CSV table of C-alpha atoms (C1' of nucleotides) in Angstrom, one decimal:
chain,number,residue,atom,x,y,z
B,23,MET,CA,-41.3,-3.1,47.9
B,24,ARG,CA,-38.5,-1.0,46.6
B,25,LYS,CA,-39.0,2.4,45.3
B,26,PRO,CA,-38.4,2.5,41.6
B,27,GLU,CA,-35.4,4.5,40.5
B,28,GLN,CA,-36.6,8.0,40.0
B,29,CYS,CA,-34.6,9.3,37.1
B,30,GLY,CA,-34.6,13.0,37.3
B,31,LYS,CA,-36.7,13.2,40.4
B,32,ASN,CA,-33.9,13.2,42.9
B,33,ASN,CA,-30.6,14.9,43.5
B,34,ASN,CA,-32.4,18.2,43.4
B,35,ASN,CA,-33.4,17.5,39.8
B,36,LYS,CA,-29.8,17.6,38.7
B,37,LEU,CA,-30.2,14.4,36.6
B,38,ARG,CA,-30.5,15.0,33.0
B,39,LYS,CA,-33.2,13.5,30.8
B,40,GLY,CA,-33.9,13.3,27.2
B,41,LEU,CA,-31.5,12.9,24.3
B,42,TRP,CA,-27.9,12.1,24.9
B,43,SER,CA,-25.2,14.5,23.8
B,44,PRO,CA,-22.1,13.3,22.0
B,45,GLU,CA,-20.1,14.3,25.1
B,46,GLU,CA,-22.2,12.2,27.3
B,47,ASP,CA,-21.9,9.3,24.9
B,48,GLU,CA,-18.2,9.7,24.9
B,49,LYS,CA,-18.0,9.8,28.7
B,50,LEU,CA,-20.1,6.7,29.0
B,51,MET,CA,-18.3,4.8,26.3
B,52,ASN,CA,-14.9,5.6,27.7
B,53,TYR,CA,-15.8,4.7,31.2
B,54,ILE,CA,-17.2,1.3,30.2
B,55,ILE,CA,-14.3,0.5,28.0
B,56,ASN,CA,-11.9,1.3,30.8
B,57,ASN,CA,-13.8,-0.1,33.7
B,58,GLY,CA,-16.4,-2.4,32.5
B,59,GLN,CA,-20.1,-2.1,33.2
B,60,GLY,CA,-20.4,-3.0,36.9
B,61,CYS,CA,-23.2,-1.4,38.8
B,62,TRP,CA,-25.0,1.1,36.6
B,63,SER,CA,-25.5,3.7,39.3
B,64,ASP,CA,-21.8,3.6,40.0
B,65,VAL,CA,-21.2,3.9,36.2
B,66,ALA,CA,-23.3,7.0,36.2
B,67,ARG,CA,-21.6,8.5,39.2
B,68,ASN,CA,-18.0,7.6,38.3
B,69,ALA,CA,-18.3,8.6,34.7
B,70,SER,CA,-19.4,12.1,35.9
B,71,LEU,CA,-22.7,11.8,34.1
B,72,GLN,CA,-25.7,13.6,35.3
B,73,ARG,CA,-27.8,10.7,34.5
B,74,CYS,CA,-29.4,7.9,36.4
B,75,GLY,CA,-27.9,4.4,36.1
B,76,LYS,CA,-30.9,3.2,34.4
B,77,SER,CA,-30.6,5.8,31.7
B,78,CYS,CA,-26.9,4.9,31.2
B,79,ARG,CA,-27.7,1.2,30.9
B,80,LEU,CA,-30.3,1.9,28.3
B,81,ARG,CA,-28.0,4.1,26.3
B,82,TRP,CA,-25.3,1.5,26.4
B,83,ILE,CA,-27.5,-1.4,25.5
B,84,ASN,CA,-29.5,0.3,22.8
B,85,TYR,CA,-26.9,2.6,21.2
B,86,LEU,CA,-23.3,2.5,22.4
B,87,ARG,CA,-22.6,-1.2,22.6
B,88,PRO,CA,-19.9,-2.0,20.1
B,89,ASP,CA,-21.5,-5.2,18.9
B,90,LEU,CA,-24.7,-3.5,17.7
B,91,ARG,CA,-25.6,-4.0,14.2
B,92,ARG,CA,-26.8,-0.8,12.5
B,93,GLY,CA,-29.0,-0.3,9.5
B,94,ALA,CA,-32.3,-1.5,8.2
B,95,PHE,CA,-33.6,-5.0,8.9
B,96,SER,CA,-33.1,-7.4,6.1
B,97,PRO,CA,-36.0,-9.4,4.7
B,98,GLN,CA,-34.6,-12.5,6.4
B,99,GLU,CA,-34.4,-10.8,9.7
B,100,GLU,CA,-38.0,-9.6,9.2
B,101,GLU,CA,-39.1,-13.2,8.5
B,102,LEU,CA,-37.3,-14.4,11.6
B,103,ILE,CA,-38.8,-11.7,13.7
B,104,ILE,CA,-42.3,-12.6,12.5
B,105,HIS,CA,-41.7,-16.2,13.1
B,106,LEU,CA,-40.2,-15.7,16.6
B,107,HIS,CA,-43.0,-13.3,17.5
B,108,SER,CA,-45.5,-16.0,16.5
B,109,LEU,CA,-43.8,-18.3,18.9
B,110,LEU,CA,-42.9,-15.9,21.7
B,111,GLY,CA,-45.3,-13.1,21.6
B,112,ASN,CA,-44.0,-9.7,22.8
B,113,ARG,CA,-41.0,-11.1,24.5
B,114,TRP,CA,-38.7,-8.7,22.7
B,115,SER,CA,-35.7,-9.6,24.7
B,116,GLN,CA,-36.0,-13.2,23.8
B,117,ILE,CA,-36.5,-12.4,20.2
B,118,ALA,CA,-33.5,-10.0,20.3
B,119,ALA,CA,-31.4,-12.8,21.8
B,120,ARG,CA,-31.8,-14.6,18.5
B,121,LEU,CA,-30.9,-11.7,16.4
B,122,PRO,CA,-27.3,-10.8,17.1
B,123,GLY,CA,-26.6,-7.1,17.1
B,124,ARG,CA,-30.2,-6.2,17.4
B,125,THR,CA,-31.7,-4.8,20.6
B,126,ASP,CA,-35.1,-5.6,22.0
B,127,ASN,CA,-36.0,-1.9,21.7
B,128,GLU,CA,-35.1,-1.9,18.1
B,129,ILE,CA,-37.1,-5.0,17.3
B,130,LYS,CA,-40.0,-3.7,19.3
B,131,ASN,CA,-40.0,-0.4,17.4
B,132,PHE,CA,-39.6,-2.2,14.1
B,133,TRP,CA,-42.5,-4.5,14.9
B,134,ASN,CA,-44.8,-1.7,16.0
B,135,SER,CA,-43.9,0.7,13.2
B,136,THR,CA,-43.4,-1.6,10.3
B,137,ILE,CA,-44.3,-5.2,10.5
B,138,LYS,CA,-47.5,-4.8,12.3
B,139,LYS,CA,-48.8,-2.5,9.6
B,140,ARG,CA,-47.5,-4.7,6.9
B,141,LEU,CA,-49.1,-7.8,8.3
B,142,LYS,CA,-52.3,-6.0,8.7
B,143,ASN,CA,-52.2,-4.7,5.2
B,144,THR,CA,-51.5,-8.1,3.8
B,145,ASN,CA,-54.0,-9.7,6.0
B,146,ILE,CA,-51.5,-12.0,7.7
B,147,SER,CA,-52.6,-13.2,11.0
B,148,THR,CA,-50.1,-13.8,13.7
B,149,THR,CA,-50.6,-14.4,17.3
B,150,THR,CA,-49.6,-11.7,19.7
B,151,THR,CA,-50.6,-13.4,22.9
B,152,SER,CA,-47.9,-14.9,24.9
B,153,ASP,CA,-50.2,-17.3,26.8
B,154,SER,CA,-51.2,-19.2,23.7
B,155,PRO,CA,-48.2,-19.5,21.5
B,156,LYS,CA,-49.1,-20.8,18.1
B,157,VAL,CA,-47.2,-21.8,15.1
B,158,TYR,CA,-46.6,-19.5,12.2
B,159,ASN,CA,-46.7,-21.3,8.9
B,160,PRO,CA,-44.5,-19.5,6.4
B,161,GLN,CA,-46.0,-21.5,3.5
B,162,SER,CA,-49.5,-20.2,4.0
B,163,HIS,CA,-48.7,-17.2,6.0
B,164,GLU,CA,-51.3,-18.3,8.4
B,165,LEU,CA,-51.2,-19.8,11.8
B,166,ASN,CA,-50.8,-23.5,11.3
B,167,LYS,CA,-53.3,-25.6,13.0
B,168,ASP,CA,-52.2,-28.9,11.4
B,169,HIS,CA,-50.5,-30.8,14.1
B,170,ASN,CA,-48.9,-33.2,11.7
B,171,ASN,CA,-46.9,-30.9,9.6
B,172,MET,CA,-44.9,-29.3,12.3
B,173,GLY,CA,-45.9,-25.8,11.7
B,174,GLY,CA,-44.6,-25.5,8.2
B,175,PHE,CA,-42.1,-28.3,8.5
B,176,ILE,CA,-42.9,-31.4,6.5
B,177,SER,CA,-41.8,-34.5,8.2
B,178,THR,CA,-40.2,-37.3,6.3
B,179,GLN,CA,-39.4,-40.9,7.0
B,180,HIS,CA,-35.8,-39.9,7.1
B,181,ASN,CA,-35.9,-38.2,10.4
B,182,GLN,CA,-38.2,-40.3,12.4
B,183,HIS,CA,-35.8,-40.7,15.2
B,184,ALA,CA,-35.2,-39.1,18.5
B,185,GLY,CA,-33.7,-35.7,18.3
B,186,PHE,CA,-34.2,-35.0,14.7
B,187,MET,CA,-35.5,-31.9,13.3
B,188,PRO,CA,-37.6,-32.4,10.2
B,189,ILE,CA,-36.0,-32.0,6.9
B,190,PHE,CA,-37.3,-29.2,4.8
B,191,THR,CA,-39.1,-29.8,1.6
B,192,SER,CA,-37.9,-28.2,-1.5
B,193,SER,CA,-41.0,-26.1,-1.7
B,194,LEU,CA,-39.6,-23.7,0.8
B,195,SER,CA,-37.2,-21.1,-0.5
B,196,SER,CA,-33.7,-21.3,0.7
B,197,THR,CA,-34.2,-18.1,2.6
B,198,MET,CA,-37.2,-19.4,4.3
B,199,GLN,CA,-35.4,-22.7,5.0
B,200,THR,CA,-32.6,-20.7,6.5
B,201,THR,CA,-35.0,-18.8,8.6
B,202,MET,CA,-36.8,-21.8,9.8
B,203,ILE,CA,-33.6,-23.7,10.4
B,204,ASN,CA,-32.4,-21.0,12.7
B,205,THR,CA,-35.6,-20.3,14.4
B,206,MET,CA,-35.8,-24.0,15.2
B,207,ASN,CA,-32.4,-23.9,16.6
B,208,ILE,CA,-33.4,-21.7,19.5
B,209,GLU,CA,-32.2,-23.2,22.7
B,210,GLY,CA,-34.0,-26.2,24.0
B,211,LEU,CA,-35.7,-27.1,20.8
B,212,PRO,CA,-34.6,-30.3,19.0
B,213,VAL,CA,-31.7,-29.8,16.7
B,214,LEU,CA,-30.3,-31.8,13.8
B,215,ASP,CA,-28.7,-35.0,14.8
B,216,HIS,CA,-26.8,-37.8,13.3
B,217,GLY,CA,-26.3,-38.1,9.6
B,218,LEU,CA,-27.7,-34.9,8.7
B,219,ASN,CA,-25.0,-32.6,7.4
B,220,MET,CA,-26.7,-29.5,6.2
B,221,GLN,CA,-25.6,-27.2,3.5
B,222,VAL,CA,-27.6,-24.1,3.2
B,223,ASP,CA,-27.0,-21.0,1.1
B,224,GLY,CA,-27.4,-18.2,3.4
B,225,GLY,CA,-27.0,-19.3,6.9
B,226,TYR,CA,-27.6,-17.2,9.9
B,227,PHE,CA,-25.9,-17.3,13.2
B,228,ASN,CA,-28.9,-17.1,15.5
B,229,GLY,CA,-27.2,-16.1,18.6
B,230,THR,CA,-27.5,-19.4,20.3
B,231,GLY,CA,-24.6,-20.7,18.3
B,232,GLN,CA,-24.1,-23.5,16.0
B,233,CYS,CA,-21.0,-25.1,17.3
B,234,PHE,CA,-18.9,-27.5,15.6
B,235,GLU,CA,-15.6,-29.1,16.2
B,236,ASP,CA,-12.6,-28.2,14.1
B,237,ASN,CA,-10.3,-31.1,14.8
B,238,ASN,CA,-8.2,-30.2,17.7
B,239,LYS,CA,-8.8,-26.5,17.6
B,240,GLY,CA,-11.8,-26.6,19.8
B,241,PHE,CA,-15.3,-25.6,19.2
B,242,TYR,CA,-16.3,-22.7,17.1
B,243,LEU,CA,-19.3,-20.8,16.2
B,244,GLU,CA,-19.7,-20.6,12.5
B,245,ASN,CA,-20.7,-17.1,11.7
B,246,ASP,CA,-20.0,-15.7,8.3
B,247,GLY,CA,-21.9,-12.7,9.1
B,248,ILE,CA,-25.6,-12.3,9.2
B,249,PHE,CA,-27.0,-14.5,6.5
B,250,GLY,CA,-23.6,-15.5,5.3
B,251,SER,CA,-23.1,-19.1,4.4
B,252,VAL,CA,-23.1,-21.9,6.8
B,253,ASN,CA,-21.8,-24.9,5.2
B,254,ASN,CA,-21.7,-28.4,6.4
B,255,ILE,CA,-22.7,-27.6,9.9
B,256,GLY,CA,-20.7,-29.7,12.1
B,257,ILE,CA,-19.5,-33.2,12.1
B,258,GLU,CA,-22.2,-35.7,12.3
B,259,GLY,CA,-24.1,-35.2,15.5
B,260,ASP,CA,-21.9,-32.4,16.7
B,261,MET,CA,-24.4,-29.7,16.3
B,262,PHE,CA,-25.9,-28.5,19.5
B,263,VAL,CA,-27.5,-25.5,20.9
B,264,PRO,CA,-25.7,-24.0,23.9
B,265,HIS,CA,-27.4,-22.0,26.5
B,266,LEU,CA,-27.7,-18.4,25.6
B,267,GLU,CA,-25.4,-17.5,28.4
B,268,SER,CA,-22.8,-19.4,26.6
B,269,VAL,CA,-22.8,-17.0,23.8
B,270,ASN,CA,-21.4,-14.4,26.1
B,271,THR,CA,-18.3,-16.5,26.5
B,272,ILE,CA,-17.2,-15.6,23.0
B,273,ASN,CA,-14.3,-13.4,23.7
B,274,SER,CA,-12.4,-13.0,20.5
B,275,ILE,CA,-13.0,-12.8,16.8
B,276,ASP,CA,-10.5,-13.8,14.2
B,277,HIS,CA,-10.4,-12.6,10.7
B,278,ASN,CA,-12.2,-15.5,9.2
B,279,ASN,CA,-15.2,-14.7,11.3
B,280,HIS,CA,-14.7,-17.8,13.3
B,281,HIS,CA,-15.6,-17.0,16.8
B,282,ARG,CA,-13.6,-19.0,19.3
B,283,VAL,CA,-15.7,-20.3,22.1
B,284,GLU,CA,-14.0,-20.4,25.5
B,285,ASN,CA,-15.2,-22.7,28.1
B,286,ILE,CA,-18.6,-23.3,26.7
B,287,THR,CA,-21.0,-24.7,29.2
B,288,CYS,CA,-24.2,-26.3,28.2
B,289,LYS,CA,-26.8,-25.9,30.9
B,290,ARG,CA,-29.9,-27.9,31.0
B,291,GLU,CA,-31.8,-26.0,33.5
B,292,THR,CA,-35.0,-28.0,33.6
B,293,ASN,CA,-33.3,-31.2,34.8
B,294,ASN,CA,-30.4,-29.7,36.6
B,295,ASN,CA,-28.2,-31.4,34.0
B,296,SER,CA,-25.5,-28.9,33.8
B,297,THR,CA,-23.2,-30.2,31.1
B,298,ASN,CA,-19.7,-29.2,30.3
B,299,PHE,CA,-19.3,-29.6,26.6
B,300,ASP,CA,-16.5,-32.0,26.3
B,301,ASP,CA,-16.1,-35.2,24.5
B,302,ASN,CA,-17.4,-37.2,27.4
B,303,LYS,CA,-20.6,-35.2,27.6
B,304,ARG,CA,-21.4,-34.6,24.0
B,305,SER,CA,-23.5,-37.6,23.8
B,306,GLU,CA,-25.8,-36.1,26.4
B,307,ASN,CA,-26.3,-33.1,24.3
B,308,ARG,CA,-27.3,-35.3,21.4
B,309,VAL,CA,-29.8,-37.1,23.5
B,310,GLY,CA,-32.0,-34.1,23.7
B,311,VAL,CA,-33.7,-31.9,26.3
B,312,GLY,CA,-35.0,-33.4,29.4
B,313,ASN,CA,-36.8,-36.6,28.8
B,314,LEU,CA,-38.0,-35.5,25.4
B,315,PHE,CA,-35.6,-37.5,23.4
B,316,GLN,CA,-34.8,-40.3,25.8
B,317,GLU,CA,-37.7,-42.2,24.3
B,318,GLU,CA,-38.0,-43.1,20.7
B,319,LEU,CA,-40.3,-40.5,19.3
B,320,THR,CA,-41.6,-40.5,15.9
B,321,ILE,CA,-42.2,-37.3,14.1
B,322,GLY,CA,-45.9,-37.8,14.4
B,323,GLU,CA,-45.5,-37.8,18.1
B,324,TRP,CA,-43.5,-34.7,18.1
B,325,ASP,CA,-46.3,-32.2,18.2
B,326,LEU,CA,-45.0,-28.7,18.4
B,327,GLU,CA,-48.2,-27.3,19.8
B,328,GLU,CA,-48.3,-30.1,22.3
B,329,LEU,CA,-44.7,-29.4,23.3
B,330,MET,CA,-45.4,-25.8,23.8
B,331,LYS,CA,-47.9,-26.7,26.4
B,332,ASP,CA,-45.2,-28.2,28.5
B,333,VAL,CA,-42.7,-25.5,29.3
B,334,SER,CA,-40.5,-28.0,31.0
B,335,TYR,CA,-39.3,-29.1,27.6
B,336,PHE,CA,-38.3,-25.6,26.7
B,337,PRO,CA,-36.0,-24.2,29.3
B,338,PHE,CA,-35.6,-20.9,27.4
B,339,LEU,CA,-39.3,-20.4,26.7
B,340,ASP,CA,-41.3,-19.0,29.4
B,341,PHE,CA,-45.0,-19.2,28.6
B,342,SER,CA,-46.1,-18.8,32.2
V,19,DA,C1',-44.0,28.2,1.5
V,20,DA,C1',-46.3,26.7,5.5
V,21,DG,C1',-49.1,24.1,8.4
V,22,DA,C1',-50.9,19.4,9.4
V,23,DG,C1',-50.4,14.7,9.5
V,24,DT,C1',-47.6,10.6,9.9
V,25,DG,C1',-43.8,7.4,10.8
V,26,DG,C1',-39.6,6.1,13.0
V,27,DC,C1',-36.9,6.0,16.7
V,28,DA,C1',-34.8,7.1,21.2
V,29,DA,C1',-35.7,7.4,25.7
V,30,DC,C1',-38.6,7.2,29.8
V,31,DC,C1',-41.8,4.9,33.1
V,32,DG,C1',-43.5,1.5,36.0
V,33,DC,C1',-43.4,-3.0,37.3
V,34,DG,C1',-41.5,-7.5,38.6
V,35,DC,C1',-37.8,-10.3,39.9
V,36,DA,C1',-33.7,-11.7,42.2
V,37,DA,C1',-29.9,-10.9,45.1
V,38,DA,C1',-28.0,-8.4,48.9
V,39,DT,C1',-28.5,-6.5,53.4
I,15,DG,C1',-38.5,-12.6,57.0
I,16,DA,C1',-38.6,-7.8,55.7
I,17,DT,C1',-36.5,-4.3,53.3
I,18,DT,C1',-33.4,-2.4,50.0
I,19,DT,C1',-30.9,-2.3,45.8
I,20,DG,C1',-30.1,-3.0,41.1
I,21,DC,C1',-31.4,-4.9,36.8
I,22,DG,C1',-34.2,-6.1,33.0
I,23,DC,C1',-38.4,-6.0,30.6
I,24,DG,C1',-42.5,-4.4,28.0
I,25,DG,C1',-45.4,-0.5,27.3
I,26,DT,C1',-45.7,4.2,26.3
I,27,DT,C1',-44.4,8.9,25.3
I,28,DG,C1',-42.4,12.6,22.9
I,29,DC,C1',-39.3,14.4,19.6
I,30,DC,C1',-37.9,15.0,14.9
I,31,DA,C1',-37.8,14.4,10.1
I,32,DC,C1',-40.4,13.6,6.2
I,33,DT,C1',-44.5,13.8,3.4
I,34,DC,C1',-48.8,15.5,2.1
I,35,DT,C1',-52.1,19.1,1.2
DNA sequence: AAGAGTGGCAACCGCGCAAAT
DNA sequence: GATTTGCGCGGTTGCCACTCT
C-alpha cells in the first residue's frame, strides 16, 4: 500500500498548511493558466508553492477554477440537490457533476449546513444511504413508494414506448418540472425521444448536456445560463445524454451561450458500445441504454426502483 | 461592550482506486 | 505480482464572522 501524501509532514515541515494567501493563489493560477494542470506534485513544485500537490489540487478545484459559479444556491439548485441526493446519497462528486460551476465540497457544505437542517425542520424525509437509493417525490415531499407513478412522474399513454421519459402533469410547477426534467437527464437514464419537443420556461443545463443539432453547424449544448430558458430541445429524437466526460470537450463559448461541442463521444460503458455521435450512430443513442430499450417497454414496466437495483442499466450510477 | 454560542465555509485527513514502475 | 505514485472522494476539523445574551 502506498503511503498517503503527508501534507506538511515532510520536507522538514516546510510545507504550508491552512488558508491560502492571495500571493499563493496568484502563483497557482498563473502556473496552471500557463502550463495546465499536469501532475499536482509538479504543479506545487514548479509553481514555487510551499504546498503539497494535494492542497494545490483542492485549492484549484474548489476555489480558483475559472468556471466556478459563485454565490448562493438558488431554490432550483436546492431542489435539484435534494432530489439527486435522494437518488445518489452522499456521492457529492456525482451530484456536483450535475450542477455546473458547483463543487462537491460546496454542495456537501451546503447540504450539511443548510438543507439537512431545513429538511429536518420541515419533517421531510430523504434517504441518505447509498446502498438503498429511493425516489424522492417532490409532490409529497416524501419518499415515493408507489412503483407506478415513477417517483413523482405520472405516466401517460402518450409515452408508452421504449425510451420515453414520462410527460409531466400540470400539477407540477414549472420549476419543479425543470428540476425533474434535468435530474432525469442524468447520464444513462432514459431521455425524451421521438415526437416530444419540450418547451420549458426555465431550463437548466445539467452538466451532462442536452445536445441538439443546428443544421450543419454541428451539435451544441443549449445553455442559456443556469435556469435560463431551454426551448424546443432538439429536433425530434435528437436529444441525448452524452457521457459526462464529453462535457469536458466543450472548449469554447460564444456570445450566445451556445457551447460548441467538439468531437463528442458517447460512451456506453456497460455494453462496450462506444459510440461516436454522428449521423450513422444517432439511432443507437435513441435506442437507449444497454438492453433496456431494445425491447418494447411500457411505462408500467419501467419501474425506477427496480431499475435502480440493476446498476448495469445505469453506467454512471454506482450503487455498489 | 464582551463573552458564549452558532453557522458557514475552506481546508485537511485518511482511504480506496487505478495506472505506472 | 508487488510496490509506488498520483488522484479523487467523503468525512471531519478548525477558523472566522455573525448573532445572541
